[in-house]
Amino acid sequence: MKREAAPRRALRFNFIDALFLLIILAASALLVYILFFHNPENIDQKSYTDVEYKIELRMVREELKGKINIGDKVIDASKLYTIGEVTDVKYANAIYTGVNRQQGTLVYSEYPGFVNITVTIKAPADLSSGNYMINGVYKLSVGSYVSIRVPNFTGSGYCISIKEVTA
């Protein structure tokens, strides 16, 4: 029994082949554009500016006074983002606010053994989104609850002010 080879079919070029070839050509053209003609400096630059913001830490034990130093790098203790550098630290006696029920007035008195700390932090912020974004990742606004960590201290407080500074 003699076997004969099946007759050869001519190669056909159909719609799927044309689509596949078109995708390959488009991807190649895009790669050539990115490698040779694309200038990343033309991309919309974020509008960074330096900001100084203040965090008020209330009712901190007095023995922790002096643990925050000017020049310390500040890290957000919950998200672990670097959020600036300490430029100023101020201490004030902690004040307890009570109510005199007989007279219907507020009474203020010192709270012994505790201090309030106001930490001023400087950081670059992006304003292009309409919010202050520290280093492009950490959203900051007045009233935000911020947990800070410096080399010798960890604490939490509220942002009480933000201002833009020029060099």
mmCIF file of C-alpha atoms in Angstrom:
data_model
loop_
_atom_site.group_PDB
_atom_site.id
_atom_site.type_symbol
_atom_site.label_atom_id
_atom_site.label_comp_id
_atom_site.label_asym_id
_atom_site.label_seq_id
_atom_site.Cartn_x
_atom_site.Cartn_y
_atom_site.Cartn_z
ATOM 1 C CA MET A 1 0.000 0.000 0.000
ATOM 2 C CA LYS A 2 1.444 3.203 -1.133
ATOM 3 C CA ARG A 3 0.789 6.365 0.860
ATOM 4 C CA GLU A 4 0.620 9.650 -0.824
ATOM 5 C CA ALA A 5 1.182 12.937 0.893
ATOM 6 C CA ALA A 6 -1.843 15.139 1.277
ATOM 7 C CA PRO A 7 -1.850 18.072 -1.059
ATOM 8 C CA ARG A 8 -0.460 21.266 0.482
ATOM 9 C CA ARG A 9 -2.827 24.093 1.173
ATOM 10 C CA ALA A 10 -1.840 27.632 0.364
ATOM 11 C CA LEU A 11 -1.373 29.895 3.394
ATOM 12 C CA ARG A 12 -4.357 32.117 3.959
ATOM 13 C CA PHE A 13 -4.209 35.639 5.384
ATOM 14 C CA ASN A 14 -7.464 36.422 7.188
ATOM 15 C CA PHE A 15 -8.932 39.208 9.355
ATOM 16 C CA ILE A 16 -7.515 37.840 12.661
ATOM 17 C CA ASP A 17 -4.006 37.758 11.190
ATOM 18 C CA ALA A 18 -4.346 41.364 10.040
ATOM 19 C CA LEU A 19 -5.600 42.446 13.483
ATOM 20 C CA PHE A 20 -2.741 40.637 15.222
ATOM 21 C CA LEU A 21 -0.187 42.250 12.884
ATOM 22 C CA LEU A 22 -1.733 45.686 13.486
ATOM 23 C CA ILE A 23 -1.449 45.271 17.280
ATOM 24 C CA ILE A 24 2.220 44.291 16.994
ATOM 25 C CA LEU A 25 2.971 47.321 14.797
ATOM 26 C CA ALA A 26 1.159 49.707 17.182
ATOM 27 C CA ALA A 27 3.025 48.315 20.204
ATOM 28 C CA SER A 28 6.333 48.662 18.378
ATOM 29 C CA ALA A 29 5.569 52.257 17.391
ATOM 30 C CA LEU A 30 4.629 53.092 20.998
ATOM 31 C CA LEU A 31 7.863 51.568 22.277
ATOM 32 C CA VAL A 32 9.932 53.573 19.757
ATOM 33 C CA TYR A 33 8.094 56.776 20.771
ATOM 34 C CA ILE A 34 8.691 56.190 24.485
ATOM 35 C CA LEU A 35 12.361 55.331 24.037
ATOM 36 C CA PHE A 36 13.347 58.060 21.592
ATOM 37 C CA PHE A 37 10.840 60.907 21.471
ATOM 38 C CA HIS A 38 9.122 61.065 24.859
ATOM 39 C CA ASN A 39 10.395 63.833 27.135
ATOM 40 C CA PRO A 40 9.351 63.269 30.773
ATOM 41 C CA GLU A 41 9.976 66.948 31.570
ATOM 42 C CA ASN A 42 6.886 67.830 29.527
ATOM 43 C CA ILE A 43 4.629 66.019 31.984
ATOM 44 C CA ASP A 44 2.568 68.317 34.211
ATOM 45 C CA GLN A 45 4.812 69.052 37.151
ATOM 46 C CA LYS A 46 3.250 68.889 40.583
ATOM 47 C CA SER A 47 3.112 72.212 42.361
ATOM 48 C CA TYR A 48 5.261 71.573 45.422
ATOM 49 C CA THR A 49 5.769 74.210 48.055
ATOM 50 C CA ASP A 50 7.142 74.118 51.583
ATOM 51 C CA VAL A 51 4.598 74.256 54.380
ATOM 52 C CA GLU A 52 4.936 74.626 58.122
ATOM 53 C CA TYR A 53 2.249 73.044 60.208
ATOM 54 C CA LYS A 54 1.731 72.775 63.943
ATOM 55 C CA ILE A 55 0.671 69.689 65.851
ATOM 56 C CA GLU A 56 -0.632 70.166 69.382
ATOM 57 C CA LEU A 57 0.024 67.254 71.723
ATOM 58 C CA ARG A 58 -2.122 67.576 74.851
ATOM 59 C CA MET A 59 -1.683 66.083 78.300
ATOM 60 C CA VAL A 60 1.823 64.692 77.806
ATOM 61 C CA ARG A 61 3.612 63.505 80.940
ATOM 62 C CA GLU A 62 6.086 66.113 82.154
ATOM 63 C CA GLU A 63 9.031 63.683 82.237
ATOM 64 C CA LEU A 64 8.811 63.466 78.404
ATOM 65 C CA LYS A 65 9.538 67.187 78.108
ATOM 66 C CA GLY A 66 12.681 67.737 76.020
ATOM 67 C CA LYS A 67 12.454 64.489 74.028
ATOM 68 C CA ILE A 68 11.506 66.259 70.776
ATOM 69 C CA ASN A 69 14.451 68.135 69.248
ATOM 70 C CA ILE A 70 14.726 70.637 66.423
ATOM 71 C CA GLY A 71 15.957 68.845 63.305
ATOM 72 C CA ASP A 72 14.323 65.487 64.142
ATOM 73 C CA LYS A 73 12.751 63.695 61.187
ATOM 74 C CA VAL A 74 9.038 63.170 61.796
ATOM 75 C CA ILE A 75 7.298 59.957 60.744
ATOM 76 C CA ASP A 76 3.560 59.326 60.864
ATOM 77 C CA ALA A 77 3.321 56.551 63.449
ATOM 78 C CA SER A 78 0.297 54.864 61.883
ATOM 79 C CA LYS A 79 1.107 54.966 58.150
ATOM 80 C CA LEU A 80 4.915 55.162 58.450
ATOM 81 C CA TYR A 81 5.268 58.072 56.002
ATOM 82 C CA THR A 82 7.963 60.673 56.510
ATOM 83 C CA ILE A 83 5.977 63.850 57.096
ATOM 84 C CA GLY A 84 8.650 66.468 57.683
ATOM 85 C CA GLU A 85 11.275 67.829 60.031
ATOM 86 C CA VAL A 86 10.839 69.540 63.400
ATOM 87 C CA THR A 87 11.602 73.279 63.236
ATOM 88 C CA ASP A 88 10.257 74.407 66.618
ATOM 89 C CA VAL A 89 8.955 72.946 69.893
ATOM 90 C CA LYS A 90 7.017 74.858 72.542
ATOM 91 C CA TYR A 91 5.889 73.655 75.944
ATOM 92 C CA ALA A 92 3.002 74.969 78.045
ATOM 93 C CA ASN A 93 1.437 73.812 81.276
ATOM 94 C CA ALA A 94 -1.493 71.483 80.727
ATOM 95 C CA ILE A 95 -4.760 73.154 81.595
ATOM 96 C CA TYR A 96 -7.795 71.297 82.936
ATOM 97 C CA THR A 97 -11.144 72.751 81.981
ATOM 98 C CA GLY A 98 -13.911 72.107 84.491
ATOM 99 C CA VAL A 99 -17.406 73.403 85.111
ATOM 100 C CA ASN A 100 -18.611 75.340 88.124
ATOM 101 C CA ARG A 101 -22.190 74.062 88.184
ATOM 102 C CA GLN A 102 -23.379 76.572 90.781
ATOM 103 C CA GLN A 103 -22.343 79.596 88.731
ATOM 104 C CA GLY A 104 -22.603 77.931 85.294
ATOM 105 C CA THR A 105 -19.076 78.959 84.264
ATOM 106 C CA LEU A 106 -15.976 77.196 83.054
ATOM 107 C CA VAL A 107 -13.058 76.934 85.436
ATOM 108 C CA TYR A 108 -9.476 76.579 84.202
ATOM 109 C CA SER A 109 -6.734 75.152 86.380
ATOM 110 C CA GLU A 110 -3.251 73.733 85.843
ATOM 111 C CA TYR A 111 -3.004 69.981 85.606
ATOM 112 C CA PRO A 112 0.099 68.990 87.608
ATOM 113 C CA GLY A 113 2.613 66.596 86.080
ATOM 114 C CA PHE A 114 1.461 67.184 82.482
ATOM 115 C CA VAL A 115 2.365 69.602 79.660
ATOM 116 C CA ASN A 116 0.964 70.527 76.261
ATOM 117 C CA ILE A 117 3.498 70.417 73.441
ATOM 118 C CA THR A 118 3.183 72.350 70.174
ATOM 119 C CA VAL A 119 5.479 70.927 67.489
ATOM 120 C CA THR A 120 6.148 72.935 64.321
ATOM 121 C CA ILE A 121 7.033 70.741 61.337
ATOM 122 C CA LYS A 122 8.289 71.797 57.903
ATOM 123 C CA ALA A 123 7.676 69.612 54.848
ATOM 124 C CA PRO A 124 7.250 69.824 51.060
ATOM 125 C CA ALA A 125 3.569 69.676 50.062
ATOM 126 C CA ASP A 126 1.788 69.209 46.750
ATOM 127 C CA LEU A 127 -1.189 71.513 46.239
ATOM 128 C CA SER A 128 -2.301 70.366 42.778
ATOM 129 C CA SER A 129 -5.171 68.227 44.107
ATOM 130 C CA GLY A 130 -6.583 71.070 46.207
ATOM 131 C CA ASN A 131 -5.318 69.479 49.425
ATOM 132 C CA TYR A 132 -1.979 69.632 51.186
ATOM 133 C CA MET A 133 -0.322 66.332 50.287
ATOM 134 C CA ILE A 134 2.920 65.920 52.237
ATOM 135 C CA ASN A 135 5.486 64.245 49.967
ATOM 136 C CA GLY A 136 2.610 63.487 47.597
ATOM 137 C CA VAL A 137 1.153 60.724 49.805
ATOM 138 C CA TYR A 138 0.009 62.085 53.186
ATOM 139 C CA LYS A 139 -3.132 64.259 53.199
ATOM 140 C CA LEU A 140 -3.003 66.996 55.814
ATOM 141 C CA SER A 141 -5.569 69.579 56.881
ATOM 142 C CA VAL A 142 -6.279 71.675 59.942
ATOM 143 C CA GLY A 143 -8.092 69.473 62.439
ATOM 144 C CA SER A 144 -6.502 66.249 61.179
ATOM 145 C CA TYR A 145 -5.537 63.766 63.855
ATOM 146 C CA VAL A 146 -1.811 63.061 63.452
ATOM 147 C CA SER A 147 0.273 60.401 65.185
ATOM 148 C CA ILE A 148 3.922 61.458 65.118
ATOM 149 C CA ARG A 149 7.103 59.581 65.828
ATOM 150 C CA VAL A 150 10.548 61.105 66.293
ATOM 151 C CA PRO A 151 13.653 59.270 67.541
ATOM 152 C CA ASN A 152 12.897 59.783 71.260
ATOM 153 C CA PHE A 153 9.139 60.349 71.363
ATOM 154 C CA THR A 154 5.837 59.073 70.023
ATOM 155 C CA GLY A 155 2.560 60.921 70.466
ATOM 156 C CA SER A 156 -0.716 61.986 68.901
ATOM 157 C CA GLY A 157 -2.441 65.289 68.475
ATOM 158 C CA TYR A 158 -4.340 67.545 66.119
ATOM 159 C CA CYS A 159 -3.019 69.820 63.386
ATOM 160 C CA ILE A 160 -3.860 73.338 64.553
ATOM 161 C CA SER A 161 -2.407 75.425 61.711
ATOM 162 C CA ILE A 162 -0.823 75.189 58.264
ATOM 163 C CA LYS A 163 1.012 77.959 56.438
ATOM 164 C CA GLU A 164 3.009 78.080 53.246
ATOM 165 C CA VAL A 165 6.583 79.275 53.584
ATOM 166 C CA THR A 166 8.983 80.633 51.021
ATOM 167 C CA ALA A 167 12.680 79.971 50.987
#
